[in-house]
mmCIF file of C-alpha atoms in Angstrom:
data_model
loop_
_atom_site.group_PDB
_atom_site.id
_atom_site.type_symbol
_atom_site.label_atom_id
_atom_site.label_comp_id
_atom_site.label_asym_id
_atom_site.label_seq_id
_atom_site.Cartn_x
_atom_site.Cartn_y
_atom_site.Cartn_z
ATOM 1 C CA MET A 1 80.061 85.794 86.780
ATOM 2 C CA ASP A 2 77.602 82.936 88.699
ATOM 3 C CA LYS A 3 77.507 84.448 91.932
ATOM 4 C CA LEU A 4 78.114 87.628 94.001
ATOM 5 C CA LEU A 5 78.075 89.002 97.460
ATOM 6 C CA ILE A 6 76.957 92.580 98.201
ATOM 7 C CA VAL A 7 77.698 94.156 100.509
ATOM 8 C CA MET A 8 75.226 96.346 102.083
ATOM 9 C CA ASP A 9 76.590 99.943 103.472
ATOM 10 C CA PRO A 10 73.114 100.971 106.132
ATOM 11 C CA ALA A 11 75.589 104.516 106.689
ATOM 12 C CA HIS A 12 75.081 105.413 103.252
ATOM 13 C CA LYS A 13 72.338 106.918 101.890
ATOM 14 C CA HIS A 14 72.994 105.641 98.414
ATOM 15 C CA GLN A 15 73.840 102.038 97.849
ATOM 16 C CA LYS A 16 76.902 101.689 95.495
ATOM 17 C CA ALA A 17 77.789 98.488 95.963
ATOM 18 C CA LEU A 18 73.991 97.631 95.420
ATOM 19 C CA ALA A 19 73.621 99.132 91.646
ATOM 20 C CA ARG A 20 76.748 97.959 90.994
ATOM 21 C CA GLY A 21 76.318 94.111 91.585
ATOM 22 C CA ILE A 22 72.388 95.266 89.825
ATOM 23 C CA GLU A 23 74.077 95.715 86.429
ATOM 24 C CA LEU A 24 76.611 92.779 86.274
ATOM 25 C CA ALA A 25 73.893 90.622 87.399
ATOM 26 C CA ARG A 26 71.898 91.858 84.163
ATOM 27 C CA ALA A 27 74.396 92.019 81.869
ATOM 28 C CA THR A 28 76.369 88.104 82.812
ATOM 29 C CA GLY A 29 72.800 86.235 84.061
ATOM 30 C CA ALA A 30 74.360 86.008 87.784
ATOM 31 C CA HIS A 31 72.480 85.531 91.139
ATOM 32 C CA LEU A 32 72.609 87.827 94.083
ATOM 33 C CA GLU A 33 73.424 86.887 97.486
ATOM 34 C CA ILE A 34 73.083 89.938 99.524
ATOM 35 C CA VAL A 35 74.349 90.654 103.212
ATOM 36 C CA ALA A 36 72.946 93.424 105.199
ATOM 37 C CA PHE A 37 74.863 93.701 108.874
ATOM 38 C CA THR A 38 74.488 94.613 112.434
ATOM 39 C CA HIS A 39 75.753 94.862 115.710
ATOM 40 C CA GLU A 40 74.940 96.922 118.854
ATOM 41 C CA HIS A 41 76.952 97.061 122.366
ATOM 42 C CA LEU A 42 74.320 95.560 124.975
ATOM 43 C CA GLY A 43 76.237 95.745 128.172
ATOM 44 C CA ALA A 44 73.748 98.359 129.274
ATOM 45 C CA LEU A 45 71.265 95.304 129.203
ATOM 46 C CA PRO A 46 70.201 92.764 132.032
ATOM 47 C CA SER A 47 72.921 90.101 131.505
ATOM 48 C CA ASP A 48 69.992 87.584 131.340
ATOM 49 C CA PRO A 49 70.515 85.808 127.796
ATOM 50 C CA THR A 50 66.761 85.725 127.497
ATOM 51 C CA VAL A 51 67.051 89.689 127.452
ATOM 52 C CA GLN A 52 69.787 90.013 125.147
ATOM 53 C CA GLN A 53 68.552 87.553 123.166
ATOM 54 C CA ARG A 54 65.320 89.401 122.152
ATOM 55 C CA ALA A 55 67.420 92.780 121.684
ATOM 56 C CA ARG A 56 69.728 91.062 119.382
ATOM 57 C CA ASP A 57 66.253 89.920 117.459
ATOM 58 C CA ALA A 58 64.699 93.444 117.128
ATOM 59 C CA LEU A 59 67.511 94.534 115.827
ATOM 60 C CA ILE A 60 68.248 91.922 113.532
ATOM 61 C CA GLU A 61 64.986 92.092 112.673
ATOM 62 C CA LEU A 62 65.297 96.414 112.190
ATOM 63 C CA ARG A 63 67.545 95.540 109.250
ATOM 64 C CA GLN A 64 65.789 92.991 107.344
ATOM 65 C CA ARG A 65 63.171 95.623 107.334
ATOM 66 C CA TRP A 66 65.669 98.034 106.175
ATOM 67 C CA LEU A 67 67.504 96.023 103.515
ATOM 68 C CA ASP A 68 63.694 94.583 102.661
ATOM 69 C CA GLN A 69 63.210 98.549 101.790
ATOM 70 C CA MET A 70 65.685 99.094 99.669
ATOM 71 C CA LEU A 71 65.856 95.774 97.401
ATOM 72 C CA ALA A 72 62.195 97.039 96.725
ATOM 73 C CA LEU A 73 63.569 101.108 95.661
ATOM 74 C CA SER A 74 66.215 99.386 93.303
ATOM 75 C CA ASP A 75 63.309 97.418 91.962
ATOM 76 C CA CYS A 76 65.679 93.917 91.098
ATOM 77 C CA THR A 77 62.571 91.547 91.120
ATOM 78 C CA ASP A 78 63.789 90.394 87.637
ATOM 79 C CA LEU A 79 67.212 88.976 88.868
ATOM 80 C CA GLN A 80 67.720 85.853 91.133
ATOM 81 C CA VAL A 81 68.427 87.251 94.914
ATOM 82 C CA THR A 82 68.764 85.890 98.316
ATOM 83 C CA THR A 83 69.318 87.718 101.395
ATOM 84 C CA HIS A 84 70.918 87.693 104.839
ATOM 85 C CA THR A 85 70.777 89.890 107.632
ATOM 86 C CA VAL A 86 73.585 88.895 110.328
ATOM 87 C CA TRP A 87 74.325 90.525 113.848
ATOM 88 C CA GLU A 88 78.674 90.516 113.380
ATOM 89 C CA LYS A 89 80.803 93.317 114.417
ATOM 90 C CA ASN A 90 84.159 92.116 112.465
ATOM 91 C CA ILE A 91 82.298 91.783 108.598
ATOM 92 C CA HIS A 92 85.342 91.099 107.195
ATOM 93 C CA GLN A 93 85.710 87.786 109.261
ATOM 94 C CA TRP A 94 81.993 86.553 108.525
ATOM 95 C CA ILE A 95 82.587 87.829 104.469
ATOM 96 C CA ILE A 96 85.548 85.872 104.639
ATOM 97 C CA GLU A 97 84.373 82.700 106.323
ATOM 98 C CA HIS A 98 81.364 82.824 103.931
ATOM 99 C CA CYS A 99 83.131 82.620 100.296
ATOM 100 C CA HIS A 100 85.116 79.560 101.469
ATOM 101 C CA PRO A 101 82.107 77.085 100.975
ATOM 102 C CA ASN A 102 80.090 79.169 98.194
ATOM 103 C CA ARG A 103 81.904 79.698 94.846
ATOM 104 C CA PHE A 104 81.284 83.337 94.508
ATOM 105 C CA LYS A 105 82.726 85.305 91.650
ATOM 106 C CA ALA A 106 83.322 88.540 93.535
ATOM 107 C CA VAL A 107 82.683 89.824 97.160
ATOM 108 C CA ILE A 108 80.986 93.623 96.256
ATOM 109 C CA LYS A 109 80.865 96.522 98.591
ATOM 110 C CA THR A 110 81.392 100.077 98.580
ATOM 111 C CA GLY A 111 85.141 101.285 99.130
ATOM 112 C CA SER A 112 87.205 102.880 101.862
ATOM 113 C CA ARG A 113 90.128 104.757 101.507
ATOM 114 C CA THR A 114 91.570 105.261 104.746
ATOM 115 C CA GLU A 115 94.628 103.535 106.937
ATOM 116 C CA THR A 116 96.477 103.800 109.905
ATOM 117 C CA TRP A 117 98.257 102.013 111.651
ATOM 118 C CA ARG A 118 96.215 100.760 114.233
ATOM 119 C CA TYR A 119 92.872 100.128 112.255
ATOM 120 C CA THR A 120 92.909 98.231 108.852
ATOM 121 C CA PRO A 121 89.047 98.909 107.291
ATOM 122 C CA THR A 122 87.224 95.860 106.493
ATOM 123 C CA ASP A 123 88.040 96.791 102.710
ATOM 124 C CA TRP A 124 92.267 96.283 103.663
ATOM 125 C CA HIS A 125 91.375 92.706 105.391
ATOM 126 C CA LEU A 126 88.835 91.245 102.256
ATOM 127 C CA ILE A 127 92.522 92.766 99.657
ATOM 128 C CA ARG A 128 94.648 90.299 101.483
ATOM 129 C CA GLU A 129 92.915 87.765 102.634
ATOM 130 C CA CYS A 130 89.190 87.156 100.463
ATOM 131 C CA PRO A 131 89.585 83.640 99.011
ATOM 132 C CA VAL A 132 87.534 85.115 95.943
ATOM 133 C CA PRO A 133 87.949 88.901 93.956
ATOM 134 C CA VAL A 134 86.923 91.895 95.774
ATOM 135 C CA MET A 135 85.507 94.426 93.969
ATOM 136 C CA LEU A 136 85.325 98.155 95.907
ATOM 137 C CA VAL A 137 83.071 100.268 94.465
ATOM 138 C CA ALA A 138 83.596 103.488 94.073
ATOM 139 C CA GLU A 139 80.908 107.135 93.859
ATOM 140 C CA GLN A 140 81.319 107.341 90.409
ATOM 141 C CA LYS A 141 78.536 105.830 88.323
ATOM 142 C CA TRP A 142 79.835 103.382 85.157
ATOM 143 C CA ASN A 143 79.238 104.915 81.721
ATOM 144 C CA HIS A 144 79.876 102.060 79.428
ATOM 145 C CA ALA A 145 81.158 103.454 76.368
ATOM 146 C CA HIS A 146 84.321 103.170 79.270
ATOM 147 C CA PRO A 147 87.257 100.863 79.171
ATOM 148 C CA ILE A 148 88.320 98.400 82.115
ATOM 149 C CA LEU A 149 91.715 98.738 82.904
ATOM 150 C CA ALA A 150 93.330 95.640 84.145
ATOM 151 C CA ALA A 151 97.139 96.843 85.667
ATOM 152 C CA VAL A 152 99.549 94.005 84.899
ATOM 153 C CA ASP A 153 103.134 93.354 85.653
ATOM 154 C CA LEU A 154 104.912 93.503 81.783
ATOM 155 C CA SER A 155 108.400 92.863 83.682
ATOM 156 C CA SER A 156 108.634 90.001 85.770
ATOM 157 C CA THR A 157 109.525 86.324 84.301
ATOM 158 C CA LYS A 158 108.244 84.600 87.129
ATOM 159 C CA PRO A 159 105.598 82.410 86.664
ATOM 160 C CA VAL A 160 103.078 82.750 89.116
ATOM 161 C CA LYS A 161 103.262 86.861 87.985
ATOM 162 C CA LYS A 162 102.450 85.192 84.774
ATOM 163 C CA ALA A 163 99.398 83.693 85.399
ATOM 164 C CA LEU A 164 97.774 86.226 87.708
ATOM 165 C CA ASN A 165 98.168 88.909 84.399
ATOM 166 C CA THR A 166 96.859 86.627 82.785
ATOM 167 C CA LYS A 167 93.885 85.927 85.663
ATOM 168 C CA ILE A 168 93.421 90.086 85.743
ATOM 169 C CA ILE A 169 93.668 90.606 81.687
ATOM 170 C CA GLU A 170 90.561 87.648 81.733
ATOM 171 C CA GLN A 171 88.234 89.428 84.000
ATOM 172 C CA ALA A 172 89.609 92.803 82.057
ATOM 173 C CA ARG A 173 87.776 90.618 79.442
ATOM 174 C CA ALA A 174 84.893 89.642 80.287
ATOM 175 C CA LEU A 175 83.729 92.574 82.021
ATOM 176 C CA ALA A 176 84.608 94.699 79.298
ATOM 177 C CA LYS A 177 82.337 92.283 76.832
ATOM 178 C CA ALA A 178 79.262 92.437 78.716
ATOM 179 C CA PHE A 179 79.280 95.974 78.876
ATOM 180 C CA GLY A 180 80.451 96.391 75.485
ATOM 181 C CA SER A 181 83.531 98.528 76.017
ATOM 182 C CA GLU A 182 87.138 97.893 75.791
ATOM 183 C CA VAL A 183 90.179 96.953 77.614
ATOM 184 C CA HIS A 184 93.250 98.488 77.769
ATOM 185 C CA LEU A 185 96.676 97.457 79.823
ATOM 186 C CA VAL A 186 98.337 99.587 82.133
ATOM 187 C CA HIS A 187 101.891 98.850 83.009
ATOM 188 C CA ALA A 188 104.267 101.406 85.491
ATOM 189 C CA LEU A 189 107.752 101.870 84.953
ATOM 190 C CA HIS A 190 109.357 101.924 87.884
ATOM 191 C CA ILE A 191 112.793 103.830 87.681
ATOM 192 C CA SER A 192 114.617 104.387 91.182
ATOM 193 C CA GLU A 193 114.602 107.534 92.395
ATOM 194 C CA VAL A 194 117.665 107.213 94.331
ATOM 195 C CA LEU A 195 119.766 106.170 91.173
ATOM 196 C CA ALA A 196 118.030 109.231 88.900
ATOM 197 C CA ASP A 197 119.038 111.685 91.623
ATOM 198 C CA LEU A 198 122.160 110.447 92.378
ATOM 199 C CA GLU A 199 122.668 110.564 88.088
ATOM 200 C CA ILE A 200 124.016 107.092 88.310
ATOM 201 C CA ILE A 201 122.157 106.013 85.487
ATOM 202 C CA ASN A 202 120.183 108.546 82.823
ATOM 203 C CA VAL A 203 116.677 108.348 83.231
ATOM 204 C CA ALA A 204 115.898 108.968 79.662
ATOM 205 C CA GLU A 205 117.889 106.297 78.620
ATOM 206 C CA HIS A 206 117.150 103.930 81.045
ATOM 207 C CA GLU A 207 113.644 104.685 80.435
ATOM 208 C CA GLN A 208 114.230 104.422 76.141
ATOM 209 C CA ARG A 209 115.998 100.910 77.132
ATOM 210 C CA ARG A 210 112.718 99.143 79.379
ATOM 211 C CA ARG A 211 110.330 100.581 76.562
ATOM 212 C CA ALA A 212 112.611 98.715 73.679
ATOM 213 C CA ALA A 213 113.189 95.679 76.051
ATOM 214 C CA LEU A 214 109.186 95.371 76.725
ATOM 215 C CA GLU A 215 107.963 95.622 72.332
ATOM 216 C CA PRO A 216 108.199 91.699 72.527
ATOM 217 C CA THR A 217 105.856 91.276 75.462
ATOM 218 C CA ILE A 218 103.417 93.732 74.403
ATOM 219 C CA THR A 219 103.359 92.202 70.641
ATOM 220 C CA HIS A 220 102.532 88.875 71.865
ATOM 221 C CA LEU A 221 99.674 90.357 74.290
ATOM 222 C CA CYS A 222 98.463 91.648 71.817
ATOM 223 C CA ASN A 223 98.113 89.315 69.617
ATOM 224 C CA THR A 224 96.962 86.602 72.510
ATOM 225 C CA TRP A 225 94.253 88.993 73.649
ATOM 226 C CA HIS A 226 93.516 91.242 70.251
ATOM 227 C CA LEU A 227 94.237 94.490 71.358
ATOM 228 C CA SER A 228 96.254 97.177 69.269
ATOM 229 C CA ARG A 229 99.307 98.582 70.440
ATOM 230 C CA ASP A 230 96.523 102.076 71.799
ATOM 231 C CA GLN A 231 95.679 99.798 74.356
ATOM 232 C CA VAL A 232 98.444 99.648 76.022
ATOM 233 C CA HIS A 233 100.126 102.059 78.345
ATOM 234 C CA LEU A 234 103.429 102.537 79.430
ATOM 235 C CA ALA A 235 104.082 105.252 81.699
ATOM 236 C CA VAL A 236 107.485 106.104 84.616
ATOM 237 C CA GLY A 237 106.755 106.228 87.820
ATOM 238 C CA PRO A 238 105.641 103.756 91.513
ATOM 239 C CA ALA A 239 102.670 101.762 89.836
ATOM 240 C CA HIS A 240 99.794 103.295 92.402
ATOM 241 C CA LYS A 241 100.947 106.647 90.984
ATOM 242 C CA VAL A 242 100.885 105.545 87.506
ATOM 243 C CA ILE A 243 97.243 102.912 87.557
ATOM 244 C CA PRO A 244 95.196 105.839 88.481
ATOM 245 C CA SER A 245 96.843 108.266 86.179
ATOM 246 C CA VAL A 246 96.197 106.379 83.409
ATOM 247 C CA ALA A 247 92.622 105.021 84.350
ATOM 248 C CA SER A 248 91.151 109.243 85.154
ATOM 249 C CA LYS A 249 92.946 109.554 82.035
ATOM 250 C CA LEU A 250 91.107 107.178 80.306
ATOM 251 C CA LYS A 251 87.842 108.094 82.055
ATOM 252 C CA ALA A 252 87.760 104.334 82.587
ATOM 253 C CA ASP A 253 84.820 102.377 84.521
ATOM 254 C CA MET A 254 87.713 100.099 86.861
ATOM 255 C CA VAL A 255 90.651 99.001 87.556
ATOM 256 C CA VAL A 256 91.047 95.410 87.813
ATOM 257 C CA ILE A 257 94.497 94.954 89.260
ATOM 258 C CA GLY A 258 96.078 92.222 91.515
ATOM 259 C CA THR A 259 97.353 91.889 95.076
ATOM 260 C CA SER A 260 99.899 89.151 96.742
ATOM 261 C CA GLY A 261 97.461 88.925 99.505
ATOM 262 C CA LYS A 262 100.019 90.133 102.147
ATOM 263 C CA THR A 263 99.515 89.410 105.405
ATOM 264 C CA GLY A 264 100.081 90.408 109.136
ATOM 265 C CA LEU A 265 102.923 92.600 110.262
ATOM 266 C CA LYS A 266 104.783 91.987 106.218
ATOM 267 C CA ALA A 267 101.362 93.502 104.731
ATOM 268 C CA ARG A 268 101.327 96.431 106.949
ATOM 269 C CA VAL A 269 105.707 96.994 106.809
ATOM 270 C CA ILE A 270 105.670 96.778 103.333
ATOM 271 C CA GLY A 271 102.339 97.549 101.711
ATOM 272 C CA ASN A 272 100.626 96.474 99.052
ATOM 273 C CA THR A 273 100.484 97.905 95.359
ATOM 274 C CA ALA A 274 96.578 97.819 95.574
ATOM 275 C CA GLU A 275 95.451 99.023 98.627
ATOM 276 C CA LYS A 276 98.132 101.680 97.869
ATOM 277 C CA VAL A 277 96.403 101.938 94.324
ATOM 278 C CA LEU A 278 92.375 102.651 96.586
ATOM 279 C CA THR A 279 93.661 105.448 97.896
ATOM 280 C CA HIS A 280 94.603 107.439 95.065
ATOM 281 C CA LEU A 281 91.897 105.926 92.482
ATOM 282 C CA ARG A 282 88.221 107.706 92.137
ATOM 283 C CA THR A 283 87.077 104.710 90.202
ATOM 284 C CA ASP A 284 86.376 100.907 91.052
ATOM 285 C CA LEU A 285 88.378 97.929 91.490
ATOM 286 C CA LEU A 286 88.725 95.125 91.258
ATOM 287 C CA ALA A 287 91.626 93.025 93.892
ATOM 288 C CA ILE A 288 91.662 89.507 92.293
ATOM 289 C CA LYS A 289 95.097 87.659 94.124
ATOM 290 C CA PRO A 290 96.888 84.644 92.261
ATOM 291 C CA GLY A 291 94.772 81.718 93.920
ATOM 292 C CA ASP A 292 91.708 83.537 93.813
ATOM 293 C CA SER A 293 89.416 80.242 93.754
ATOM 294 C CA GLY A 294 86.547 82.986 91.750
ATOM 295 C CA GLN A 295 88.722 82.205 88.593
#
């Protein structure tokens, strides 16, 4: 990783995203660019542009002092660090636009875990629209003896899915190498609950056939990436439940997952596996889209 964009979170006492970014920078030699946002409704002030600008400048200066204090407490003087304090309400828009001209390897921010129909958190916008990988940080600390879990789709024959699998494993492997840990792979064997409930299929036989059909692919992956068979996990169920479950059993430090980057109404109705995983996951998530430029 060459350059990481860290998003500060004034709402939290402990800056988890900053801590993760510092760890990654020390392990990989990356440069850190750190941004803090501020925005207030100024409707109660006189409409005079000079007064409005003075208020914005004062709030930006206040947030910059806070950012400087957070950096001083983090003791990251050994790293290459640049900072921004930005007046912006829609922070996902600023991040997405800022990532286009600058080649970041990842955006790192504290993760949110909820969504309603009317309100889409910044995290979901970034997963869907950010042109580089997005790392959403959880509460738990990293333990470098724990593995990095790569969530892959082993059943698809589509070239774009196979290419995304490669990107996911490459990212997971790079992280594991940086911290001296292992890469594990997980694939969800999704079996239709409707067909199972109607007894149209024999679930045990269907699962056995699915597992057997994937063995050549698994063998190829193990040979390609120098993995043991024990590092590849197959489990029955929907991906958004299987992936967090396997991550919990392995005590993984991070899950690396692909996302289609759906936007608009289609994203709200159909959803996105990465977003669904996020609601169940209790560890960090790194979301990668097929066209991410951070690769």
